[in-house]
Short mmCIF file of C-alpha atoms and ligand atoms in Angstrom, two decimals:
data_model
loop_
_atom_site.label_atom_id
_atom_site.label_comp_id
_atom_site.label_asym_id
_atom_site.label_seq_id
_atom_site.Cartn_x
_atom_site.Cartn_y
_atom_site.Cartn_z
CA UNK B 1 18.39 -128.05 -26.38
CA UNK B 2 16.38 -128.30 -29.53
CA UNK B 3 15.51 -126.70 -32.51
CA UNK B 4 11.44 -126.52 -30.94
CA UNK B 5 12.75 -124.93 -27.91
CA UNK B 6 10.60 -122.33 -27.11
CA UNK B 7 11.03 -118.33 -27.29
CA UNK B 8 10.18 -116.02 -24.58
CA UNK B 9 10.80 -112.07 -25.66
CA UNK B 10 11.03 -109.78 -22.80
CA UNK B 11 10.90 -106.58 -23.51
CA UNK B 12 10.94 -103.42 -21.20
CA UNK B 13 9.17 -100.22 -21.89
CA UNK B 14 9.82 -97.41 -20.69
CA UNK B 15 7.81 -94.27 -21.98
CA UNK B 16 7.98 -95.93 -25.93
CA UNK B 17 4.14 -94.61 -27.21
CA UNK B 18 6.33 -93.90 -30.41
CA UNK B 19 7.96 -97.10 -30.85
CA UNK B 20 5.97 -99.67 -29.55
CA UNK B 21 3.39 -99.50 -32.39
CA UNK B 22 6.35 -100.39 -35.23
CA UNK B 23 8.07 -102.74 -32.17
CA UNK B 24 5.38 -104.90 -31.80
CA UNK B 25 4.48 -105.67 -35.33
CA UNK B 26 8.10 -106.66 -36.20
CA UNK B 27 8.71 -108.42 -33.22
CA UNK B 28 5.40 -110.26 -34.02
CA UNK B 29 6.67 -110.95 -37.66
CA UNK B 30 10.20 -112.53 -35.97
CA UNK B 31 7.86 -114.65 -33.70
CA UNK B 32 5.99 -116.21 -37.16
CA UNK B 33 9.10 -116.87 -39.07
CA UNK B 34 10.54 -118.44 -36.25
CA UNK B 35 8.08 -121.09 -36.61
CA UNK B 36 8.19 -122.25 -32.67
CA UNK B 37 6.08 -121.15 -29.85
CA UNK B 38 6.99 -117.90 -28.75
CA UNK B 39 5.28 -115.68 -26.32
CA UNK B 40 6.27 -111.41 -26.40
CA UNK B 41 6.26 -110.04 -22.55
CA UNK B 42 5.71 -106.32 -22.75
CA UNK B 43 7.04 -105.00 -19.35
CA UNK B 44 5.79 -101.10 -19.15
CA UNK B 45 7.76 -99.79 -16.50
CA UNK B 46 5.69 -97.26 -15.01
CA UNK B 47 5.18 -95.18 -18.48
CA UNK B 48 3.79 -92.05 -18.02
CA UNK B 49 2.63 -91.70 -21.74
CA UNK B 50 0.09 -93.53 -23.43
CA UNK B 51 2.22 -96.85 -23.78
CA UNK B 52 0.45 -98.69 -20.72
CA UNK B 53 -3.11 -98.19 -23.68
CA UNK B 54 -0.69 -100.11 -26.54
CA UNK B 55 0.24 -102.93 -24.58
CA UNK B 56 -3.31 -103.38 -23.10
CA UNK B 57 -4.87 -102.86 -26.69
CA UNK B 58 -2.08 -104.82 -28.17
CA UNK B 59 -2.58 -107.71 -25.60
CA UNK B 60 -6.30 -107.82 -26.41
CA UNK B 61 -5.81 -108.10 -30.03
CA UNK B 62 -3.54 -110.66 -29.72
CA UNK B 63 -4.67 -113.22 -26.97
CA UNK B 64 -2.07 -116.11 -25.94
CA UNK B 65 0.96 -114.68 -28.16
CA UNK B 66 1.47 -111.02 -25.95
CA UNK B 67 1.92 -110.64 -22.22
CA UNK B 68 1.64 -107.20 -20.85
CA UNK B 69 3.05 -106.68 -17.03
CA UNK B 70 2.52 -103.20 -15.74
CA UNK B 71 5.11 -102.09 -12.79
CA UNK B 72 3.52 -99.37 -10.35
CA UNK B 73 6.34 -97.11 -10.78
CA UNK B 74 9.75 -96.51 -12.45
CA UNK B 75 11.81 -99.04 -11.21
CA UNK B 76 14.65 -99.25 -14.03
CA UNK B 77 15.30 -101.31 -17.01
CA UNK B 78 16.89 -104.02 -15.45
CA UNK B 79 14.30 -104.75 -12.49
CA UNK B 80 11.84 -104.51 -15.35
CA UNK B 81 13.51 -107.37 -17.41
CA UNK B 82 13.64 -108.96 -13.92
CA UNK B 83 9.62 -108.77 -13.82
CA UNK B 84 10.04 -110.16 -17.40
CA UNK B 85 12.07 -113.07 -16.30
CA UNK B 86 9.31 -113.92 -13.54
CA UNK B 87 6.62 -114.19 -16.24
CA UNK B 88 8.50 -116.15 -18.85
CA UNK B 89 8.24 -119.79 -19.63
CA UNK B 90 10.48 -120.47 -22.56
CA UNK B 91 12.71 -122.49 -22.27
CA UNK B 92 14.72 -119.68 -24.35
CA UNK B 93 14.66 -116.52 -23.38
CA UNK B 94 15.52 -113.48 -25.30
CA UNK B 95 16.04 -109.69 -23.66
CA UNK B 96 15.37 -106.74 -26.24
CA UNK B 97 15.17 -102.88 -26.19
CA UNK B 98 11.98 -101.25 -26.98
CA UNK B 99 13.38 -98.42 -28.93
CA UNK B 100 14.30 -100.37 -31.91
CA UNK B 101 18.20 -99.94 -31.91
CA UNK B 102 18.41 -103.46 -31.76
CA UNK B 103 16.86 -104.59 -34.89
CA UNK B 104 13.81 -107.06 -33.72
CA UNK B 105 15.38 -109.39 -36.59
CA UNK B 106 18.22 -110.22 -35.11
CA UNK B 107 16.25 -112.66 -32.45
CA UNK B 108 16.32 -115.46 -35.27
CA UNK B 109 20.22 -115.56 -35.69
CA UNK B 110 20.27 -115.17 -31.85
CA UNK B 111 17.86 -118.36 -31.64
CA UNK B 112 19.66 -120.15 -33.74
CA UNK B 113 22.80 -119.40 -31.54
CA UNK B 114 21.24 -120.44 -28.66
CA UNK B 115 20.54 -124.34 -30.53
CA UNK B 116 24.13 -125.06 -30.66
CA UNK B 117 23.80 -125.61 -26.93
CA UNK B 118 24.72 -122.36 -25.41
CA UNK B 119 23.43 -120.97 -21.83
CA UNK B 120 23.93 -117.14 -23.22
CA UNK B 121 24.26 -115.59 -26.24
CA UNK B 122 25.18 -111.88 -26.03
CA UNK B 123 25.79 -109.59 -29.20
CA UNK B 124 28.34 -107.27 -30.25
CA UNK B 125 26.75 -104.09 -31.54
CA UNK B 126 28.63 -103.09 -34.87
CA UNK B 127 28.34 -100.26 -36.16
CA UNK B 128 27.53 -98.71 -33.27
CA UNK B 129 25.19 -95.99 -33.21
CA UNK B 130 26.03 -93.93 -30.08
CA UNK B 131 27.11 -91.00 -28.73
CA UNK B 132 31.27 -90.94 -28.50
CA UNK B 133 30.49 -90.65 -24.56
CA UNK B 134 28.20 -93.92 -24.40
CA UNK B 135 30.81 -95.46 -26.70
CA UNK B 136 33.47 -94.43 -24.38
CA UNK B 137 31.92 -95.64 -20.98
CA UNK B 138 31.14 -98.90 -22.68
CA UNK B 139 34.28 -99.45 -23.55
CA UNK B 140 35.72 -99.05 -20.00
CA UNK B 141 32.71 -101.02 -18.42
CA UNK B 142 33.53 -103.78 -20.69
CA UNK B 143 37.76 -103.47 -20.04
CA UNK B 144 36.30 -103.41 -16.38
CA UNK B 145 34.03 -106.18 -16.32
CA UNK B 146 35.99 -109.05 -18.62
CA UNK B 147 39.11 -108.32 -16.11
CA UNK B 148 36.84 -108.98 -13.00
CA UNK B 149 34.67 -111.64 -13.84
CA UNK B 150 36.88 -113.65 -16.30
CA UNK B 151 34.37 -114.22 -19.10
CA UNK B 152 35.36 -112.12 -21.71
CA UNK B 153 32.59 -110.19 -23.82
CA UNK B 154 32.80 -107.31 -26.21
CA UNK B 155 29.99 -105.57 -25.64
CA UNK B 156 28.01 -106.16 -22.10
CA UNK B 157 25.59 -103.14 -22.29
CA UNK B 158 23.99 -104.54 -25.43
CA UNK B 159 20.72 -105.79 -23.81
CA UNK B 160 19.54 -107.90 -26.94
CA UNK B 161 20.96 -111.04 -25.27
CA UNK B 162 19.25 -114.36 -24.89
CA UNK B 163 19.16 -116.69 -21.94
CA UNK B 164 18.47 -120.64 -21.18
CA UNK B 165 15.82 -120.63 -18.91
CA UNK B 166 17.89 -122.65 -16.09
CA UNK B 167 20.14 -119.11 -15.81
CA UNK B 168 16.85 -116.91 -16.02
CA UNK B 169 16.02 -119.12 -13.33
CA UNK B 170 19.11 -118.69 -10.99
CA UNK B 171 18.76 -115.03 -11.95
CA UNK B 172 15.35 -114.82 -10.21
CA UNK B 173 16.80 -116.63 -6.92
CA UNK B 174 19.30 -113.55 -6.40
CA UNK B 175 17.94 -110.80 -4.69
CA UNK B 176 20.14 -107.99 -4.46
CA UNK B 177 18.25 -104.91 -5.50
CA UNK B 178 20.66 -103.31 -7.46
CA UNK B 179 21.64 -105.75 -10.63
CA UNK B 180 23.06 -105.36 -13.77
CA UNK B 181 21.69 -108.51 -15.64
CA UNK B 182 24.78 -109.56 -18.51
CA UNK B 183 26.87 -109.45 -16.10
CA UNK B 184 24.75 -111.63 -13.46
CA UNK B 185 23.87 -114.08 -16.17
CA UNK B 186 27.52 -114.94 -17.04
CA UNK B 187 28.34 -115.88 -13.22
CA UNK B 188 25.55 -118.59 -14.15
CA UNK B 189 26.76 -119.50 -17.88
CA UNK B 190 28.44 -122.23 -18.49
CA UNK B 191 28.78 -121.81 -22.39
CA UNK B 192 28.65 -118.58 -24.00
CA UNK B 193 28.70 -117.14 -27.05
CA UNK B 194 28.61 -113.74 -29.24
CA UNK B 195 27.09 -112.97 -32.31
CA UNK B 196 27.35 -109.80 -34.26
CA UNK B 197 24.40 -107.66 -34.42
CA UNK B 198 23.16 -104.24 -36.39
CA UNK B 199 22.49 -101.32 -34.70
CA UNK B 200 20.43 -98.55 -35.61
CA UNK B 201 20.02 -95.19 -34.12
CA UNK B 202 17.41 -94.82 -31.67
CA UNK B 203 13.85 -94.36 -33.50
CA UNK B 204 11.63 -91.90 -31.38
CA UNK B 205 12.05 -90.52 -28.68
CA UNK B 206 15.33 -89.87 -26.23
CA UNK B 207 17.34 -91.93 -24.43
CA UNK B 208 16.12 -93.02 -21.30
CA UNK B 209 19.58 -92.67 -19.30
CA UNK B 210 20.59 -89.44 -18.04
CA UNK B 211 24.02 -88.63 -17.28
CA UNK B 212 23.22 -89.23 -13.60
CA UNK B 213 21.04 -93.21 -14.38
CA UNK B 214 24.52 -93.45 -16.43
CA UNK B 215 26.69 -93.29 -13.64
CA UNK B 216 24.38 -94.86 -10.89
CA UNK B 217 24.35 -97.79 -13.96
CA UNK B 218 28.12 -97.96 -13.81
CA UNK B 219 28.60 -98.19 -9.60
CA UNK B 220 25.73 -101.12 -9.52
CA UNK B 221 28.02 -102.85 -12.17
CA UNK B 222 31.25 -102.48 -10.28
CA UNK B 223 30.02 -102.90 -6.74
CA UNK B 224 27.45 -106.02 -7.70
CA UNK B 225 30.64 -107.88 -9.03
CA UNK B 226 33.13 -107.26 -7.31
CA UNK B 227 34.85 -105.66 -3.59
CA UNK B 228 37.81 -105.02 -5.47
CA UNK B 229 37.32 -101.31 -4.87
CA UNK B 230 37.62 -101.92 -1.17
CA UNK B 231 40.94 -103.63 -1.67
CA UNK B 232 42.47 -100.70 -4.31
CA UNK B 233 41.10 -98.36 -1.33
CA UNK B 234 43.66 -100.13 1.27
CA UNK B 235 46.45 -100.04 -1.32
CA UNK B 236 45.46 -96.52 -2.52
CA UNK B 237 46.19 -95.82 1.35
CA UNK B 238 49.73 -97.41 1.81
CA UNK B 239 50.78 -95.56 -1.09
CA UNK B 240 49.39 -91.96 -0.21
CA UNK B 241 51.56 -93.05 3.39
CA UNK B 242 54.64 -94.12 1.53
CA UNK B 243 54.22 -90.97 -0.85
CA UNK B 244 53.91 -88.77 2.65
CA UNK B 245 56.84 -90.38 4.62
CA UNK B 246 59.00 -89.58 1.05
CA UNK B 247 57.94 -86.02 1.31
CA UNK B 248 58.70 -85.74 5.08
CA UNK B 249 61.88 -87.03 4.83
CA UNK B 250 62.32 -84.81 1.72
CA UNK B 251 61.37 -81.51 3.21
CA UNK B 252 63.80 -82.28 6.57
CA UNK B 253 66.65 -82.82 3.77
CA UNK B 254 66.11 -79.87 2.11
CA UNK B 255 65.88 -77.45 5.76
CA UNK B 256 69.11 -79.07 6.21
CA UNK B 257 70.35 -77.60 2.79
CA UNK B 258 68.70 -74.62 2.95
CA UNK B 259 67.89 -73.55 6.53
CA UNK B 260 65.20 -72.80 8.27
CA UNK B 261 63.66 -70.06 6.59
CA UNK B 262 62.89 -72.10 4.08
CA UNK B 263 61.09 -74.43 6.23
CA UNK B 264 58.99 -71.63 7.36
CA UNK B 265 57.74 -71.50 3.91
CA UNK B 266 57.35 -75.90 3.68
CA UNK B 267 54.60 -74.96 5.37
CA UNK B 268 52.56 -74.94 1.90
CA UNK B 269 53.87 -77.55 1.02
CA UNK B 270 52.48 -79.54 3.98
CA UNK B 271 49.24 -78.58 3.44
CA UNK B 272 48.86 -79.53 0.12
CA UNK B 273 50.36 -82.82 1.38
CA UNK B 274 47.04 -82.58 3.79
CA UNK B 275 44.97 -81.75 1.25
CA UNK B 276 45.75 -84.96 -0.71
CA UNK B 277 44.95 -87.02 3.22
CA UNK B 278 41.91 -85.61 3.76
CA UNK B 279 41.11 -86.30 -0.43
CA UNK B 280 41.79 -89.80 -0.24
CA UNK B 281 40.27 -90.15 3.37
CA UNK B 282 36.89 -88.71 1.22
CA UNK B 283 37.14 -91.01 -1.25
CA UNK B 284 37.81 -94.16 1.15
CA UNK B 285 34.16 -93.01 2.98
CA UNK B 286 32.60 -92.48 -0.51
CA UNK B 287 33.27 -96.11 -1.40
CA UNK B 288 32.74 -97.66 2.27
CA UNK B 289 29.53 -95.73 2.25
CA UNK B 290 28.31 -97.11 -1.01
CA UNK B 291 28.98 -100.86 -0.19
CA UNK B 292 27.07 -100.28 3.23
CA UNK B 293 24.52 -98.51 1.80
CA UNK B 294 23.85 -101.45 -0.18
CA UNK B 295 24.10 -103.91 2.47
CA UNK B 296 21.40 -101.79 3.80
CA UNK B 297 19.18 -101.90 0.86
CA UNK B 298 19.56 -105.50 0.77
CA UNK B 299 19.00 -106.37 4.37
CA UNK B 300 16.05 -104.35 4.50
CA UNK B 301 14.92 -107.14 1.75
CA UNK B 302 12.41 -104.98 -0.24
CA UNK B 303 10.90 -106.62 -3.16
CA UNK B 304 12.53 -105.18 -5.97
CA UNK B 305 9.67 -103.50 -7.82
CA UNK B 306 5.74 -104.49 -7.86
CA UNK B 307 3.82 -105.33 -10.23
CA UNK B 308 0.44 -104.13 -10.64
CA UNK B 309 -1.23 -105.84 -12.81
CA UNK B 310 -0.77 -109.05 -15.73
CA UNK B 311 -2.73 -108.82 -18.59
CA UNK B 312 -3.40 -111.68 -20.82
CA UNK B 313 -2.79 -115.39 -20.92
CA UNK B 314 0.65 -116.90 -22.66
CA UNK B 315 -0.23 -119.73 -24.58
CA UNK B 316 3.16 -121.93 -23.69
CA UNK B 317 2.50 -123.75 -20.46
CA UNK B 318 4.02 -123.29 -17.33
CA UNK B 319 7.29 -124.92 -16.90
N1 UDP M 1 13.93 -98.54 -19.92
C1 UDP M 1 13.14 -98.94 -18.86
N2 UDP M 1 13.20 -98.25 -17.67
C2 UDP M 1 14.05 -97.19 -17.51
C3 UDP M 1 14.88 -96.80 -18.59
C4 UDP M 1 14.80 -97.50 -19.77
O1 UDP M 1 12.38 -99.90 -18.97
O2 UDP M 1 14.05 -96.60 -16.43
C5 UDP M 1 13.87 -99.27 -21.19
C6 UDP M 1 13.60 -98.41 -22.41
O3 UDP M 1 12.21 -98.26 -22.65
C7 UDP M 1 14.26 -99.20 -23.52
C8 UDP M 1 15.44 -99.82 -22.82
O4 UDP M 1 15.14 -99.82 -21.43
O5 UDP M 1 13.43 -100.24 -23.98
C9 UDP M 1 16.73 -99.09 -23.10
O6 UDP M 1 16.60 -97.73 -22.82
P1 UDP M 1 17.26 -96.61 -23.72
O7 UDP M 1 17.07 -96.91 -25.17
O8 UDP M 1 16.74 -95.30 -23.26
O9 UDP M 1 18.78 -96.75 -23.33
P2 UDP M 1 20.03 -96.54 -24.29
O10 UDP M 1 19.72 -97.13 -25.63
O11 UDP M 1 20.23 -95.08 -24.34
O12 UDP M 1 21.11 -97.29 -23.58
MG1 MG M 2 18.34 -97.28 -26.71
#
């Protein structure tokens, strides 16, 4: 916990030929003004454009202060930054997106964060250059994920964050496949702060999520912190069975009132009363199903993603 800790950057790439070139050179820039070591780990996560020939070329021209680490396939951003983590040795570590929305620069202030004696220092993303629907799901992911974990941070998809080694380091002991790493690192943080940080719209290039990496994004956050949607499922069911019984007693009432013929036609009404079973019976599978899926995943106990190849030699020393 000193000013002459030193920086590890870990950045994943994912199909960035138009960004790297303009990422690495700033991020390089950061590293000299930051006058400490500092090593840049390049993770290409199974790019299918000519990124894999900048990080190589990029490596080569810059022996000791660039790490390139080459996943076989597309594993997703946060496995990559898990591959990161593996490599690193600083004793600070510092998580940023290739496509430049989070302004290289901002790893100094971030640093400088971290010397106050903090185990993470997220940011806070202001203004925020999104579309209203990734502002939107942010802003219930974060609701969601303050509530449930009790550490309260503004802005948890914000991946230009920065770690103490000792939390990268617990990180790496959990294996679960699917992990959502802000979230993970605060269940290992003992102090943690925020800073404020630009954002800029994304340089070249679209976003990497789909709608569909979006929402498969959102389940691994809710199911790898919490069962809580197992417990609303059981108290989603007493109420759909209170709600039922009310009806019942309801319709028998009104055949009372009304007379049978009436009843005749309560038949609709029952089966929309079905319909809203057999709904919630779907939705108490869908959510069973996806916790033992994962228990599946897990116990099967695949590594989490491969890697290939390491290119180049960092020069801080193992820890
Ligand atoms: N990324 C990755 N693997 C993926 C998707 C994304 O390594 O499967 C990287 C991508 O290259 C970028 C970062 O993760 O460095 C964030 O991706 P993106 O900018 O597309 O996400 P957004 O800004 O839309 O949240
Ligand atoms: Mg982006």
């Amino acid at each position: 916990m000193s000013a002459s800790d030193s920086v590890s950057i870990v950045i994943p790439v994912f199909n960035e030929e138009a960004n790297l070139p303009e990422l690495i050179r700033r991020t390089q820039a950061v590293c000299r003004n930051l006058a400490r070591s500092c090593e840049i780990i390049l993770v290409d996560d199974g790019s299918r454009d000519a990124s894999r020939d900048l990080i190589n070329r990029s490596v080569a021209a810059n022996p000791g202060e660039i790490v390139g680490v080459f996943l076989n396939r597309n594993y997703g951003q946060h496995a990559a930054v898990m591959a990161g983590f593996a490599q690193a040795r600083g004793e600070i570590v510092v998580t940023l997106d290739a496509d430049l929305q989070n302004p290289p620069e901002e790893i100094a202030p971030l640093v400088k964060k971290m010397d106050e004696g903090m185990d993470v220092v997220g940011s806070i993303r202001v203004p925020r250059r999104d579309s209203l629907f990734r502002r939107f799901s942010s802003f219930l992911v974060n609701k969601m994920t303050a509530q449930v974990t009790g550490v309260v941070m503004h802005d948890y998809g914000c991946m230009l964050r920065s770690y103490r080694r000792g939390v990268v380091q617990a990180m790496l002991q959990c294996h679960e496949r699917s992990t959502f790493i802000p979230v993970l690192a605060n269940s290992f943080a003992r102090r943690t702060a925020e800073i404020e940080v630009r954002h800029e719209q994304r340089r070249e290039g679209a976003s990497k999520y789909s709608l569909w990496k979006l929402i498969n994004l959102q389940f691994d956050l809710l199911t790898s912190i919490t069962t809580l949607p197992l417990r609303l499922l059981s108290i989603a069911g007493v109420l759909i069975s209170l709600l039922g019984v009310g009806l019942g007693a309801l319709i028998l009432i009104l055949r009372f009132i009304w007379g049978p013929e009436w009843a005749a036609m309560g038949v609709f009404t029952l089966f929309a009363i079905l319909f809203i079973f057999v709904g919630g019976q779907f939705v108490a599978m869908g959510v069973m199903g996806e916790y033992i899926g994962r228990t599946y995943t897990d116990v099967r106990g695949r590594p989490r993603y491969f890697v290939e190849q390491i290119v180049g030699q960092s020069r801080l020393k193992a820890p």
